[in-house]
Amino acid sequence: MPRPLGELEDAVMTRVWQWNRPVTVREVLEDLQQERSIAYTTVMTVMDNLHQKGWVRREAEGRAYRYTAVSTRAAYSAALMNEAWSTSDNPAAALVAFFGMMSAEQREALRDAIRIVGHDGEAPPPAADAEADSAEHGPEPGR
């Protein structure tokens, strides 16, 4: 896991992730300039650094490059959470403290994620497997 993104790197990557398409330095610059005064060369340097660090890939288009994210914001966030959690000397206590900081909406998202992944870390079985399991163990009560 590379180090966390800096403030300007995050601002650039936010746009790359939100737009979800190849972007140019000029496009990112123009959007950033709505919030702050920033030079073209600064954005170009940040995007080149992101490329060197493996956050984006780039493809030449004429005299410019088009940049595309290598992974998603969700994958980046997950890696940051995993890194922080794995450095704890008491991972269970860290999780309890983290869950205690969550809003009701975040806890609901956590419950949804656990349902999606399943209790053993594997994806839940497809519907066909569930039907086969039902046939193997008999019908559910009330059927």
mmCIF file with all atom_site columns, C-alpha atoms in Angstrom:
data_model
loop_
_atom_site.group_PDB
_atom_site.id
_atom_site.type_symbol
_atom_site.label_atom_id
_atom_site.label_alt_id
_atom_site.label_comp_id
_atom_site.label_asym_id
_atom_site.label_entity_id
_atom_site.label_seq_id
_atom_site.pdbx_PDB_ins_code
_atom_site.Cartn_x
_atom_site.Cartn_y
_atom_site.Cartn_z
_atom_site.occupancy
_atom_site.B_iso_or_equiv
_atom_site.pdbx_formal_charge
_atom_site.auth_seq_id
_atom_site.auth_comp_id
_atom_site.auth_asym_id
_atom_site.auth_atom_id
_atom_site.pdbx_PDB_model_num
ATOM 1   C CA . MET A 1 1   ? 0.000   0.000   0.000   1.00 0.00 ? 1   MET A CA 1
ATOM 2   C CA . PRO A 1 2   ? 1.534   3.310   -1.043  1.00 0.00 ? 2   PRO A CA 1
ATOM 3   C CA . ARG A 1 3   ? 1.431   6.192   1.401   1.00 0.00 ? 3   ARG A CA 1
ATOM 4   C CA . PRO A 1 4   ? -1.849  8.123   1.680   1.00 0.00 ? 4   PRO A CA 1
ATOM 5   C CA . LEU A 1 5   ? -2.444  10.734  -0.985  1.00 0.00 ? 5   LEU A CA 1
ATOM 6   C CA . GLY A 1 6   ? -1.487  14.319  -0.230  1.00 0.00 ? 6   GLY A CA 1
ATOM 7   C CA . GLU A 1 7   ? -4.114  17.070  -0.358  1.00 0.00 ? 7   GLU A CA 1
ATOM 8   C CA . LEU A 1 8   ? -3.498  18.076  -3.989  1.00 0.00 ? 8   LEU A CA 1
ATOM 9   C CA . GLU A 1 9   ? -3.012  14.463  -5.094  1.00 0.00 ? 9   GLU A CA 1
ATOM 10  C CA . ASP A 1 10  ? -6.367  13.636  -3.504  1.00 0.00 ? 10  ASP A CA 1
ATOM 11  C CA . ALA A 1 11  ? -8.048  16.600  -5.233  1.00 0.00 ? 11  ALA A CA 1
ATOM 12  C CA . VAL A 1 12  ? -6.713  15.372  -8.596  1.00 0.00 ? 12  VAL A CA 1
ATOM 13  C CA . MET A 1 13  ? -7.578  11.721  -7.967  1.00 0.00 ? 13  MET A CA 1
ATOM 14  C CA . THR A 1 14  ? -11.081 12.694  -6.809  1.00 0.00 ? 14  THR A CA 1
ATOM 15  C CA . ARG A 1 15  ? -11.722 14.112  -10.258 1.00 0.00 ? 15  ARG A CA 1
ATOM 16  C CA . VAL A 1 16  ? -10.176 11.136  -12.047 1.00 0.00 ? 16  VAL A CA 1
ATOM 17  C CA . TRP A 1 17  ? -12.322 8.755   -9.972  1.00 0.00 ? 17  TRP A CA 1
ATOM 18  C CA . GLN A 1 18  ? -15.531 10.806  -10.306 1.00 0.00 ? 18  GLN A CA 1
ATOM 19  C CA . TRP A 1 19  ? -15.235 11.307  -14.040 1.00 0.00 ? 19  TRP A CA 1
ATOM 20  C CA . ASN A 1 20  ? -14.361 7.619   -14.550 1.00 0.00 ? 20  ASN A CA 1
ATOM 21  C CA . ARG A 1 21  ? -12.821 8.203   -17.976 1.00 0.00 ? 21  ARG A CA 1
ATOM 22  C CA . PRO A 1 22  ? -9.437  9.201   -19.389 1.00 0.00 ? 22  PRO A CA 1
ATOM 23  C CA . VAL A 1 23  ? -8.700  12.828  -18.450 1.00 0.00 ? 23  VAL A CA 1
ATOM 24  C CA . THR A 1 24  ? -6.159  15.446  -19.491 1.00 0.00 ? 24  THR A CA 1
ATOM 25  C CA . VAL A 1 25  ? -4.131  17.800  -17.326 1.00 0.00 ? 25  VAL A CA 1
ATOM 26  C CA . ARG A 1 26  ? -6.070  20.695  -18.886 1.00 0.00 ? 26  ARG A CA 1
ATOM 27  C CA . GLU A 1 27  ? -9.459  19.237  -17.814 1.00 0.00 ? 27  GLU A CA 1
ATOM 28  C CA . VAL A 1 28  ? -8.290  18.679  -14.246 1.00 0.00 ? 28  VAL A CA 1
ATOM 29  C CA . LEU A 1 29  ? -6.688  22.137  -14.164 1.00 0.00 ? 29  LEU A CA 1
ATOM 30  C CA . GLU A 1 30  ? -9.861  23.891  -15.319 1.00 0.00 ? 30  GLU A CA 1
ATOM 31  C CA . ASP A 1 31  ? -11.943 22.098  -12.703 1.00 0.00 ? 31  ASP A CA 1
ATOM 32  C CA . LEU A 1 32  ? -9.446  22.775  -9.914  1.00 0.00 ? 32  LEU A CA 1
ATOM 33  C CA . GLN A 1 33  ? -9.296  26.456  -10.879 1.00 0.00 ? 33  GLN A CA 1
ATOM 34  C CA . GLN A 1 34  ? -12.955 26.788  -9.889  1.00 0.00 ? 34  GLN A CA 1
ATOM 35  C CA . GLU A 1 35  ? -11.815 26.254  -6.269  1.00 0.00 ? 35  GLU A CA 1
ATOM 36  C CA . ARG A 1 36  ? -8.265  27.640  -6.174  1.00 0.00 ? 36  ARG A CA 1
ATOM 37  C CA . SER A 1 37  ? -5.577  29.438  -8.106  1.00 0.00 ? 37  SER A CA 1
ATOM 38  C CA . ILE A 1 38  ? -3.251  26.803  -9.526  1.00 0.00 ? 38  ILE A CA 1
ATOM 39  C CA . ALA A 1 39  ? -0.772  26.603  -12.408 1.00 0.00 ? 39  ALA A CA 1
ATOM 40  C CA . TYR A 1 40  ? -0.900  24.149  -15.298 1.00 0.00 ? 40  TYR A CA 1
ATOM 41  C CA . THR A 1 41  ? 2.640   22.979  -14.499 1.00 0.00 ? 41  THR A CA 1
ATOM 42  C CA . THR A 1 42  ? 1.635   22.191  -10.900 1.00 0.00 ? 42  THR A CA 1
ATOM 43  C CA . VAL A 1 43  ? -1.224  19.942  -12.033 1.00 0.00 ? 43  VAL A CA 1
ATOM 44  C CA . MET A 1 44  ? 1.004   18.369  -14.680 1.00 0.00 ? 44  MET A CA 1
ATOM 45  C CA . THR A 1 45  ? 3.656   17.585  -12.043 1.00 0.00 ? 45  THR A CA 1
ATOM 46  C CA . VAL A 1 46  ? 1.071   16.095  -9.652  1.00 0.00 ? 46  VAL A CA 1
ATOM 47  C CA . MET A 1 47  ? -0.387  13.911  -12.392 1.00 0.00 ? 47  MET A CA 1
ATOM 48  C CA . ASP A 1 48  ? 3.099   12.786  -13.447 1.00 0.00 ? 48  ASP A CA 1
ATOM 49  C CA . ASN A 1 49  ? 3.870   11.951  -9.788  1.00 0.00 ? 49  ASN A CA 1
ATOM 50  C CA . LEU A 1 50  ? 0.608   9.967   -9.539  1.00 0.00 ? 50  LEU A CA 1
ATOM 51  C CA . HIS A 1 51  ? 1.675   8.075   -12.654 1.00 0.00 ? 51  HIS A CA 1
ATOM 52  C CA . GLN A 1 52  ? 5.137   7.359   -11.211 1.00 0.00 ? 52  GLN A CA 1
ATOM 53  C CA . LYS A 1 53  ? 3.514   6.120   -7.967  1.00 0.00 ? 53  LYS A CA 1
ATOM 54  C CA . GLY A 1 54  ? 1.168   3.801   -9.872  1.00 0.00 ? 54  GLY A CA 1
ATOM 55  C CA . TRP A 1 55  ? -2.126  5.560   -9.113  1.00 0.00 ? 55  TRP A CA 1
ATOM 56  C CA . VAL A 1 56  ? -2.863  6.359   -12.763 1.00 0.00 ? 56  VAL A CA 1
ATOM 57  C CA . ARG A 1 57  ? -1.826  5.017   -16.133 1.00 0.00 ? 57  ARG A CA 1
ATOM 58  C CA . ARG A 1 58  ? -1.400  7.331   -19.073 1.00 0.00 ? 58  ARG A CA 1
ATOM 59  C CA . GLU A 1 59  ? -1.678  7.117   -22.803 1.00 0.00 ? 59  GLU A CA 1
ATOM 60  C CA . ALA A 1 60  ? -0.201  9.616   -25.233 1.00 0.00 ? 60  ALA A CA 1
ATOM 61  C CA . GLU A 1 61  ? -2.681  11.593  -27.299 1.00 0.00 ? 61  GLU A CA 1
ATOM 62  C CA . GLY A 1 62  ? -0.888  14.017  -29.577 1.00 0.00 ? 62  GLY A CA 1
ATOM 63  C CA . ARG A 1 63  ? 1.409   16.133  -27.410 1.00 0.00 ? 63  ARG A CA 1
ATOM 64  C CA . ALA A 1 64  ? -0.565  15.444  -24.229 1.00 0.00 ? 64  ALA A CA 1
ATOM 65  C CA . TYR A 1 65  ? -1.450  12.452  -22.085 1.00 0.00 ? 65  TYR A CA 1
ATOM 66  C CA . ARG A 1 66  ? -4.804  11.049  -21.045 1.00 0.00 ? 66  ARG A CA 1
ATOM 67  C CA . TYR A 1 67  ? -4.756  9.671   -17.502 1.00 0.00 ? 67  TYR A CA 1
ATOM 68  C CA . THR A 1 68  ? -6.920  6.834   -16.132 1.00 0.00 ? 68  THR A CA 1
ATOM 69  C CA . ALA A 1 69  ? -7.201  5.585   -12.555 1.00 0.00 ? 69  ALA A CA 1
ATOM 70  C CA . VAL A 1 70  ? -5.567  2.223   -11.871 1.00 0.00 ? 70  VAL A CA 1
ATOM 71  C CA . SER A 1 71  ? -8.015  1.378   -9.062  1.00 0.00 ? 71  SER A CA 1
ATOM 72  C CA . THR A 1 72  ? -11.181 2.777   -7.508  1.00 0.00 ? 72  THR A CA 1
ATOM 73  C CA . ARG A 1 73  ? -11.625 5.203   -4.629  1.00 0.00 ? 73  ARG A CA 1
ATOM 74  C CA . ALA A 1 74  ? -13.308 2.349   -2.724  1.00 0.00 ? 74  ALA A CA 1
ATOM 75  C CA . ALA A 1 75  ? -10.217 0.146   -3.140  1.00 0.00 ? 75  ALA A CA 1
ATOM 76  C CA . TYR A 1 76  ? -8.000  3.038   -1.985  1.00 0.00 ? 76  TYR A CA 1
ATOM 77  C CA . SER A 1 77  ? -10.187 3.634   1.082   1.00 0.00 ? 77  SER A CA 1
ATOM 78  C CA . ALA A 1 78  ? -10.236 -0.070  1.897   1.00 0.00 ? 78  ALA A CA 1
ATOM 79  C CA . ALA A 1 79  ? -6.450  -0.271  1.675   1.00 0.00 ? 79  ALA A CA 1
ATOM 80  C CA . LEU A 1 80  ? -6.088  2.720   4.021   1.00 0.00 ? 80  LEU A CA 1
ATOM 81  C CA . MET A 1 81  ? -8.484  1.158   6.541   1.00 0.00 ? 81  MET A CA 1
ATOM 82  C CA . ASN A 1 82  ? -6.698  -2.192  6.314   1.00 0.00 ? 82  ASN A CA 1
ATOM 83  C CA . GLU A 1 83  ? -3.303  -0.559  6.791   1.00 0.00 ? 83  GLU A CA 1
ATOM 84  C CA . ALA A 1 84  ? -4.488  1.359   9.866   1.00 0.00 ? 84  ALA A CA 1
ATOM 85  C CA . TRP A 1 85  ? -6.189  -1.701  11.336  1.00 0.00 ? 85  TRP A CA 1
ATOM 86  C CA . SER A 1 86  ? -3.243  -4.024  10.729  1.00 0.00 ? 86  SER A CA 1
ATOM 87  C CA . THR A 1 87  ? -0.856  -1.731  12.601  1.00 0.00 ? 87  THR A CA 1
ATOM 88  C CA . SER A 1 88  ? -2.953  -1.855  15.787  1.00 0.00 ? 88  SER A CA 1
ATOM 89  C CA . ASP A 1 89  ? -1.632  -3.853  18.714  1.00 0.00 ? 89  ASP A CA 1
ATOM 90  C CA . ASN A 1 90  ? -5.255  -4.753  19.531  1.00 0.00 ? 90  ASN A CA 1
ATOM 91  C CA . PRO A 1 91  ? -7.225  -5.135  16.265  1.00 0.00 ? 91  PRO A CA 1
ATOM 92  C CA . ALA A 1 92  ? -10.487 -6.091  18.009  1.00 0.00 ? 92  ALA A CA 1
ATOM 93  C CA . ALA A 1 93  ? -10.397 -2.966  20.198  1.00 0.00 ? 93  ALA A CA 1
ATOM 94  C CA . ALA A 1 94  ? -9.557  -0.855  17.145  1.00 0.00 ? 94  ALA A CA 1
ATOM 95  C CA . LEU A 1 95  ? -12.613 -2.226  15.324  1.00 0.00 ? 95  LEU A CA 1
ATOM 96  C CA . VAL A 1 96  ? -14.871 -1.600  18.317  1.00 0.00 ? 96  VAL A CA 1
ATOM 97  C CA . ALA A 1 97  ? -13.622 1.992   18.543  1.00 0.00 ? 97  ALA A CA 1
ATOM 98  C CA . PHE A 1 98  ? -14.042 2.443   14.774  1.00 0.00 ? 98  PHE A CA 1
ATOM 99  C CA . PHE A 1 99  ? -17.585 1.057   14.782  1.00 0.00 ? 99  PHE A CA 1
ATOM 100 C CA . GLY A 1 100 ? -18.396 3.366   17.703  1.00 0.00 ? 100 GLY A CA 1
ATOM 101 C CA . MET A 1 101 ? -17.463 6.355   15.535  1.00 0.00 ? 101 MET A CA 1
ATOM 102 C CA . MET A 1 102 ? -19.816 5.331   12.727  1.00 0.00 ? 102 MET A CA 1
ATOM 103 C CA . SER A 1 103 ? -23.060 7.076   11.925  1.00 0.00 ? 103 SER A CA 1
ATOM 104 C CA . ALA A 1 104 ? -26.269 5.077   11.629  1.00 0.00 ? 104 ALA A CA 1
ATOM 105 C CA . GLU A 1 105 ? -25.926 5.216   7.822   1.00 0.00 ? 105 GLU A CA 1
ATOM 106 C CA . GLN A 1 106 ? -22.359 3.898   7.997   1.00 0.00 ? 106 GLN A CA 1
ATOM 107 C CA . ARG A 1 107 ? -23.404 1.044   10.294  1.00 0.00 ? 107 ARG A CA 1
ATOM 108 C CA . GLU A 1 108 ? -26.158 0.123   7.838   1.00 0.00 ? 108 GLU A CA 1
ATOM 109 C CA . ALA A 1 109 ? -23.601 0.148   5.005   1.00 0.00 ? 109 ALA A CA 1
ATOM 110 C CA . LEU A 1 110 ? -21.419 -2.140  7.140   1.00 0.00 ? 110 LEU A CA 1
ATOM 111 C CA . ARG A 1 111 ? -24.329 -4.543  7.662   1.00 0.00 ? 111 ARG A CA 1
ATOM 112 C CA . ASP A 1 112 ? -24.983 -4.535  3.904   1.00 0.00 ? 112 ASP A CA 1
ATOM 113 C CA . ALA A 1 113 ? -21.312 -5.245  3.191   1.00 0.00 ? 113 ALA A CA 1
ATOM 114 C CA . ILE A 1 114 ? -21.266 -8.163  5.639   1.00 0.00 ? 114 ILE A CA 1
ATOM 115 C CA . ARG A 1 115 ? -24.369 -9.609  3.972   1.00 0.00 ? 115 ARG A CA 1
ATOM 116 C CA . ILE A 1 116 ? -22.699 -9.294  0.565   1.00 0.00 ? 116 ILE A CA 1
ATOM 117 C CA . VAL A 1 117 ? -19.427 -10.885 1.639   1.00 0.00 ? 117 VAL A CA 1
ATOM 118 C CA . GLY A 1 118 ? -20.991 -13.502 3.909   1.00 0.00 ? 118 GLY A CA 1
ATOM 119 C CA . HIS A 1 119 ? -19.921 -14.600 7.350   1.00 0.00 ? 119 HIS A CA 1
ATOM 120 C CA . ASP A 1 120 ? -16.874 -16.585 6.236   1.00 0.00 ? 120 ASP A CA 1
ATOM 121 C CA . GLY A 1 121 ? -15.403 -13.949 3.936   1.00 0.00 ? 121 GLY A CA 1
ATOM 122 C CA . GLU A 1 122 ? -16.721 -15.684 0.836   1.00 0.00 ? 122 GLU A CA 1
ATOM 123 C CA . ALA A 1 123 ? -19.382 -14.327 -1.458  1.00 0.00 ? 123 ALA A CA 1
ATOM 124 C CA . PRO A 1 124 ? -22.846 -15.733 -0.700  1.00 0.00 ? 124 PRO A CA 1
ATOM 125 C CA . PRO A 1 125 ? -23.817 -18.770 -2.771  1.00 0.00 ? 125 PRO A CA 1
ATOM 126 C CA . PRO A 1 126 ? -25.677 -18.195 -6.029  1.00 0.00 ? 126 PRO A CA 1
ATOM 127 C CA . ALA A 1 127 ? -29.425 -18.852 -6.000  1.00 0.00 ? 127 ALA A CA 1
ATOM 128 C CA . ALA A 1 128 ? -28.918 -22.266 -7.661  1.00 0.00 ? 128 ALA A CA 1
ATOM 129 C CA . ASP A 1 129 ? -26.680 -23.381 -4.773  1.00 0.00 ? 129 ASP A CA 1
ATOM 130 C CA . ALA A 1 130 ? -29.264 -22.158 -2.266  1.00 0.00 ? 130 ALA A CA 1
ATOM 131 C CA . GLU A 1 131 ? -31.938 -24.249 -4.022  1.00 0.00 ? 131 GLU A CA 1
ATOM 132 C CA . ALA A 1 132 ? -29.676 -27.308 -4.008  1.00 0.00 ? 132 ALA A CA 1
ATOM 133 C CA . ASP A 1 133 ? -28.986 -26.753 -0.294  1.00 0.00 ? 133 ASP A CA 1
ATOM 134 C CA . SER A 1 134 ? -32.723 -26.499 0.361   1.00 0.00 ? 134 SER A CA 1
ATOM 135 C CA . ALA A 1 135 ? -33.349 -29.755 -1.525  1.00 0.00 ? 135 ALA A CA 1
ATOM 136 C CA . GLU A 1 136 ? -30.567 -31.452 0.421   1.00 0.00 ? 136 GLU A CA 1
ATOM 137 C CA . HIS A 1 137 ? -31.847 -30.340 3.837   1.00 0.00 ? 137 HIS A CA 1
ATOM 138 C CA . GLY A 1 138 ? -35.573 -30.447 3.045   1.00 0.00 ? 138 GLY A CA 1
ATOM 139 C CA . PRO A 1 139 ? -37.977 -27.573 2.533   1.00 0.00 ? 139 PRO A CA 1
ATOM 140 C CA . GLU A 1 140 ? -38.033 -24.567 4.810   1.00 0.00 ? 140 GLU A CA 1
ATOM 141 C CA . PRO A 1 141 ? -40.704 -24.687 7.532   1.00 0.00 ? 141 PRO A CA 1
ATOM 142 C CA . GLY A 1 142 ? -44.062 -23.434 6.301   1.00 0.00 ? 142 GLY A CA 1
ATOM 143 C CA . ARG A 1 143 ? -43.544 -24.638 2.720   1.00 0.00 ? 143 ARG A CA 1
#
